[in-house]
Amino acid sequence: MAVIRPFRALRPRREFAEKIASPPYDIISSEEARKIYEKNPLSFVRVIRPEVNFPPGEDMYAEKVYKKAKEELLRYLKEGHMLQDETPKFYIYQQKDASHTQTGLVCVASCEDYEKDVIKKHELTREEKEIDRAKHIDIVAAQTGPVFLTYRSREDVDPLLEEGKKGEPEYDFESDGVRHTLWVVDDPELISRIRKAFEGIDRLYVADGHHRSAASVRVKNWRKER
């Protein structure tokens, strides 16, 4: 049984979403991140690639760099560019390009499911990359890079996601040839039905984010030991 939960997302205000959106941290180099930041100071690279806030050559694994990521995340909130939802919610995120559309449920998954192999892995990870992401998650106190999980097709899940997409989307913009659309699911009854449907899924599979998911479990264990 896959355990998922709604959560109180830290997310951009609607009018700033397109500006804040950025590529994932692991597909851009520090140099590429700096170029993005120079052109667009609102880009989320200032959190996921916090070395852009320091001169070139700074040790990107220094504790002060991770702490700067936390400062930058809090600055988004302080300056009104981001908000945190007041109650736990699900979010439906759709990406569409000229040839493909994919839709996902943004939610909280279980570290215990990862440890019990309910969440299945298919790639080996490098310890230094795990520790880097774990330090980032731990110090920032946020998971800033979602893990992409998949599951075997089920007839009872897709209709629920389609139901969640009936209202006006919270975000809808195009970037680099991809249309990004997100709906907020705040109806308690629909949230309950989605959670119930996922209880019928016996396995989730990591499609992308092996280091991020392993890092999350590290942080969970670090915090239990403190």
Tab-separated table of C-alpha atoms in Angstrom:
chain	number	residue	atom	x	y	z
A	1	MET	CA	0.000	0.000	0.000
A	2	ALA	CA	1.477	3.340	-1.065
A	3	VAL	CA	1.152	6.075	1.554
A	4	ILE	CA	0.696	9.618	0.262
A	5	ARG	CA	-0.342	12.802	2.028
A	6	PRO	CA	-1.422	16.331	1.089
A	7	PHE	CA	0.894	19.081	2.310
A	8	ARG	CA	1.232	22.847	2.737
A	9	ALA	CA	3.335	23.812	-0.254
A	10	LEU	CA	5.742	26.715	-0.344
A	11	ARG	CA	5.062	27.993	-3.836
A	12	PRO	CA	5.141	31.089	-6.041
A	13	ARG	CA	2.322	33.559	-6.077
A	14	ARG	CA	0.511	33.263	-9.378
A	15	GLU	CA	1.932	36.448	-10.888
A	16	PHE	CA	5.533	35.369	-10.195
A	17	ALA	CA	5.347	31.677	-11.123
A	18	GLU	CA	6.831	31.987	-14.602
A	19	LYS	CA	9.732	34.105	-13.354
A	20	ILE	CA	10.554	31.829	-10.411
A	21	ALA	CA	10.356	28.563	-12.392
A	22	SER	CA	13.766	27.069	-13.147
A	23	PRO	CA	15.355	23.903	-14.549
A	24	PRO	CA	16.129	21.115	-12.050
A	25	TYR	CA	19.408	21.593	-10.187
A	26	ASP	CA	21.041	18.480	-11.649
A	27	ILE	CA	20.676	19.311	-15.341
A	28	ILE	CA	22.479	22.659	-15.197
A	29	SER	CA	26.053	23.468	-14.251
A	30	SER	CA	27.073	26.217	-11.847
A	31	GLU	CA	28.064	28.351	-14.828
A	32	GLU	CA	24.690	27.843	-16.520
A	33	ALA	CA	22.915	28.628	-13.244
A	34	ARG	CA	24.864	31.892	-12.939
A	35	LYS	CA	23.814	32.938	-16.432
A	36	ILE	CA	20.164	32.217	-15.615
A	37	TYR	CA	20.427	34.190	-12.366
A	38	GLU	CA	22.096	37.158	-14.066
A	39	LYS	CA	19.234	37.398	-16.573
A	40	ASN	CA	16.484	36.700	-14.031
A	41	PRO	CA	17.179	37.391	-10.324
A	42	LEU	CA	13.821	35.832	-9.362
A	43	SER	CA	14.819	32.421	-10.737
A	44	PHE	CA	14.695	29.565	-8.233
A	45	VAL	CA	18.309	28.727	-9.114
A	46	ARG	CA	19.261	31.029	-6.242
A	47	VAL	CA	17.877	28.323	-3.910
A	48	ILE	CA	18.659	25.082	-5.744
A	49	ARG	CA	22.080	26.315	-6.921
A	50	PRO	CA	22.908	28.674	-4.032
A	51	GLU	CA	26.541	29.072	-5.115
A	52	VAL	CA	25.234	31.661	-7.620
A	53	ASN	CA	24.976	34.020	-4.631
A	54	PHE	CA	28.771	33.841	-4.138
A	55	PRO	CA	31.780	34.712	-6.315
A	56	PRO	CA	32.902	32.025	-8.788
A	57	GLY	CA	35.275	29.560	-7.167
A	58	GLU	CA	33.447	29.461	-3.828
A	59	ASP	CA	33.201	25.950	-2.366
A	60	MET	CA	29.653	24.974	-3.332
A	61	TYR	CA	29.568	22.397	-0.511
A	62	ALA	CA	30.453	24.850	2.266
A	63	GLU	CA	27.853	25.119	5.030
A	64	LYS	CA	27.425	28.848	4.399
A	65	VAL	CA	26.281	28.065	0.855
A	66	TYR	CA	23.498	25.776	2.102
A	67	LYS	CA	22.536	28.400	4.687
A	68	LYS	CA	22.337	30.977	1.911
A	69	ALA	CA	19.828	28.736	0.122
A	70	LYS	CA	17.602	28.903	3.206
A	71	GLU	CA	17.990	32.696	3.364
A	72	GLU	CA	16.949	32.989	-0.266
A	73	LEU	CA	13.885	30.792	0.216
A	74	LEU	CA	12.790	32.901	3.184
A	75	ARG	CA	13.440	36.053	1.148
A	76	TYR	CA	10.895	34.921	-1.443
A	77	LEU	CA	8.335	34.784	1.372
A	78	LYS	CA	9.399	38.045	2.996
A	79	GLU	CA	9.279	39.947	-0.293
A	80	GLY	CA	5.892	38.499	-1.234
A	81	HIS	CA	6.985	36.446	-4.223
A	82	MET	CA	6.013	33.141	-2.597
A	83	LEU	CA	3.430	31.911	-0.108
A	84	GLN	CA	2.730	28.848	1.998
A	85	ASP	CA	-0.728	27.344	1.796
A	86	GLU	CA	-2.610	27.457	5.089
A	87	THR	CA	-4.022	23.924	4.857
A	88	PRO	CA	-2.652	20.678	3.364
A	89	LYS	CA	-3.505	20.234	-0.302
A	90	PHE	CA	-2.708	18.112	-3.336
A	91	TYR	CA	-1.512	19.703	-6.575
A	92	ILE	CA	-1.967	18.403	-10.110
A	93	TYR	CA	0.898	19.321	-12.425
A	94	GLN	CA	0.725	18.907	-16.193
A	95	GLN	CA	3.523	19.334	-18.726
A	96	LYS	CA	2.716	19.486	-22.429
A	97	ASP	CA	4.889	19.911	-25.506
A	98	ALA	CA	4.265	19.415	-29.212
A	99	SER	CA	4.220	15.618	-28.982
A	100	HIS	CA	3.558	14.600	-25.388
A	101	THR	CA	1.443	15.390	-22.332
A	102	GLN	CA	2.134	14.062	-18.846
A	103	THR	CA	0.198	14.686	-15.656
A	104	GLY	CA	1.331	14.088	-12.096
A	105	LEU	CA	0.044	14.387	-8.554
A	106	VAL	CA	2.246	16.552	-6.327
A	107	CYS	CA	2.086	15.091	-2.836
A	108	VAL	CA	4.147	13.860	0.110
A	109	ALA	CA	5.404	10.274	-0.095
A	110	SER	CA	6.713	8.116	2.741
A	111	CYS	CA	10.370	7.635	3.708
A	112	GLU	CA	9.279	4.429	5.442
A	113	ASP	CA	7.845	3.187	2.126
A	114	TYR	CA	11.261	3.845	0.583
A	115	GLU	CA	13.004	1.851	3.307
A	116	LYS	CA	10.475	-0.999	3.072
A	117	ASP	CA	10.920	-1.176	-0.723
A	118	VAL	CA	7.337	-0.147	-1.419
A	119	ILE	CA	9.077	2.598	-3.399
A	120	LYS	CA	11.301	0.689	-5.821
A	121	LYS	CA	14.703	1.907	-7.020
A	122	HIS	CA	16.554	0.921	-10.182
A	123	GLU	CA	19.721	3.056	-10.068
A	124	LEU	CA	22.747	3.111	-7.797
A	125	THR	CA	23.549	6.404	-6.070
A	126	ARG	CA	26.796	8.149	-5.195
A	127	GLU	CA	27.308	8.874	-1.508
A	128	GLU	CA	28.747	12.360	-2.043
A	129	LYS	CA	25.730	13.396	-4.120
A	130	GLU	CA	23.354	11.970	-1.518
A	131	ILE	CA	25.093	13.894	1.264
A	132	ASP	CA	25.038	17.118	-0.768
A	133	ARG	CA	21.285	16.897	-1.298
A	134	ALA	CA	20.715	15.749	2.287
A	135	LYS	CA	22.558	18.784	3.652
A	136	HIS	CA	20.517	21.014	1.360
A	137	ILE	CA	17.213	19.500	2.515
A	138	ASP	CA	18.227	19.519	6.179
A	139	ILE	CA	19.538	23.086	6.348
A	140	VAL	CA	16.923	24.650	4.065
A	141	ALA	CA	14.191	22.600	5.814
A	142	ALA	CA	12.476	22.022	2.492
A	143	GLN	CA	12.534	19.548	-0.366
A	144	THR	CA	13.225	21.915	-3.272
A	145	GLY	CA	13.421	19.281	-6.007
A	146	PRO	CA	10.485	16.901	-6.451
A	147	VAL	CA	11.046	13.174	-6.980
A	148	PHE	CA	9.315	11.701	-10.034
A	149	LEU	CA	7.505	8.485	-9.028
A	150	THR	CA	5.476	6.248	-11.331
A	151	TYR	CA	3.050	3.377	-10.787
A	152	ARG	CA	1.289	0.785	-12.892
A	153	SER	CA	-1.749	2.220	-14.649
A	154	ARG	CA	-4.949	2.115	-12.615
A	155	GLU	CA	-8.447	2.948	-13.800
A	156	ASP	CA	-9.457	4.475	-10.458
A	157	VAL	CA	-6.727	7.145	-10.278
A	158	ASP	CA	-6.859	8.992	-13.612
A	159	PRO	CA	-10.538	10.046	-13.303
A	160	LEU	CA	-9.771	11.616	-9.922
A	161	LEU	CA	-6.931	13.663	-11.404
A	162	GLU	CA	-9.190	14.743	-14.264
A	163	GLU	CA	-11.767	15.825	-11.681
A	164	GLY	CA	-9.103	17.919	-9.970
A	165	LYS	CA	-8.329	19.657	-13.279
A	166	LYS	CA	-11.876	20.937	-13.835
A	167	GLY	CA	-11.364	24.294	-12.164
A	168	GLU	CA	-9.212	27.229	-13.184
A	169	PRO	CA	-5.497	26.397	-12.992
A	170	GLU	CA	-3.353	28.252	-10.492
A	171	TYR	CA	-0.449	28.423	-12.950
A	172	ASP	CA	-0.451	28.199	-16.731
A	173	PHE	CA	2.588	29.351	-18.695
A	174	GLU	CA	5.013	28.218	-21.385
A	175	SER	CA	8.784	27.923	-20.998
A	176	ASP	CA	11.302	26.436	-23.451
A	177	GLY	CA	8.543	24.930	-25.577
A	178	VAL	CA	6.773	23.233	-22.654
A	179	ARG	CA	3.391	24.270	-21.277
A	180	HIS	CA	3.310	24.102	-17.468
A	181	THR	CA	-0.125	23.972	-15.818
A	182	LEU	CA	-0.921	23.398	-12.147
A	183	TRP	CA	-4.224	22.999	-10.318
A	184	VAL	CA	-4.671	23.198	-6.546
A	185	VAL	CA	-6.798	20.421	-5.017
A	186	ASP	CA	-8.266	21.724	-1.772
A	187	ASP	CA	-11.597	19.859	-1.648
A	188	PRO	CA	-11.351	17.559	1.424
A	189	GLU	CA	-13.613	14.945	-0.141
A	190	LEU	CA	-11.541	14.704	-3.333
A	191	ILE	CA	-8.315	14.644	-1.312
A	192	SER	CA	-9.705	11.709	0.693
A	193	ARG	CA	-10.709	9.822	-2.463
A	194	ILE	CA	-7.272	10.297	-4.015
A	195	ARG	CA	-5.561	9.034	-0.867
A	196	LYS	CA	-7.882	6.039	-0.789
A	197	ALA	CA	-7.158	5.202	-4.428
A	198	PHE	CA	-3.413	5.196	-3.788
A	199	GLU	CA	-3.891	2.732	-0.936
A	200	GLY	CA	-4.650	0.210	-3.683
A	201	ILE	CA	-1.225	0.741	-5.282
A	202	ASP	CA	1.258	-1.788	-3.946
A	203	ARG	CA	4.428	-0.337	-5.522
A	204	LEU	CA	5.777	3.039	-6.608
A	205	TYR	CA	8.851	3.328	-8.835
A	206	VAL	CA	11.485	6.077	-8.852
A	207	ALA	CA	11.606	7.336	-12.442
A	208	ASP	CA	13.808	10.348	-11.645
A	209	GLY	CA	15.280	11.540	-8.373
A	210	HIS	CA	17.217	8.618	-6.900
A	211	HIS	CA	19.641	10.935	-5.092
A	212	ARG	CA	16.869	13.248	-3.882
A	213	SER	CA	14.811	10.376	-2.485
A	214	ALA	CA	17.830	8.723	-0.833
A	215	ALA	CA	18.803	12.112	0.618
A	216	SER	CA	15.335	12.548	2.105
A	217	VAL	CA	15.681	9.253	3.955
A	218	ARG	CA	19.123	10.313	5.222
A	219	VAL	CA	17.623	13.494	6.637
A	220	LYS	CA	14.822	11.555	8.293
A	221	ASN	CA	17.385	9.312	10.000
A	222	TRP	CA	19.669	12.219	10.958
A	223	ARG	CA	16.787	13.972	12.659
A	224	LYS	CA	15.703	10.843	14.518
A	225	GLU	CA	19.224	10.548	15.954
A	226	ARG	CA	19.382	14.147	17.213
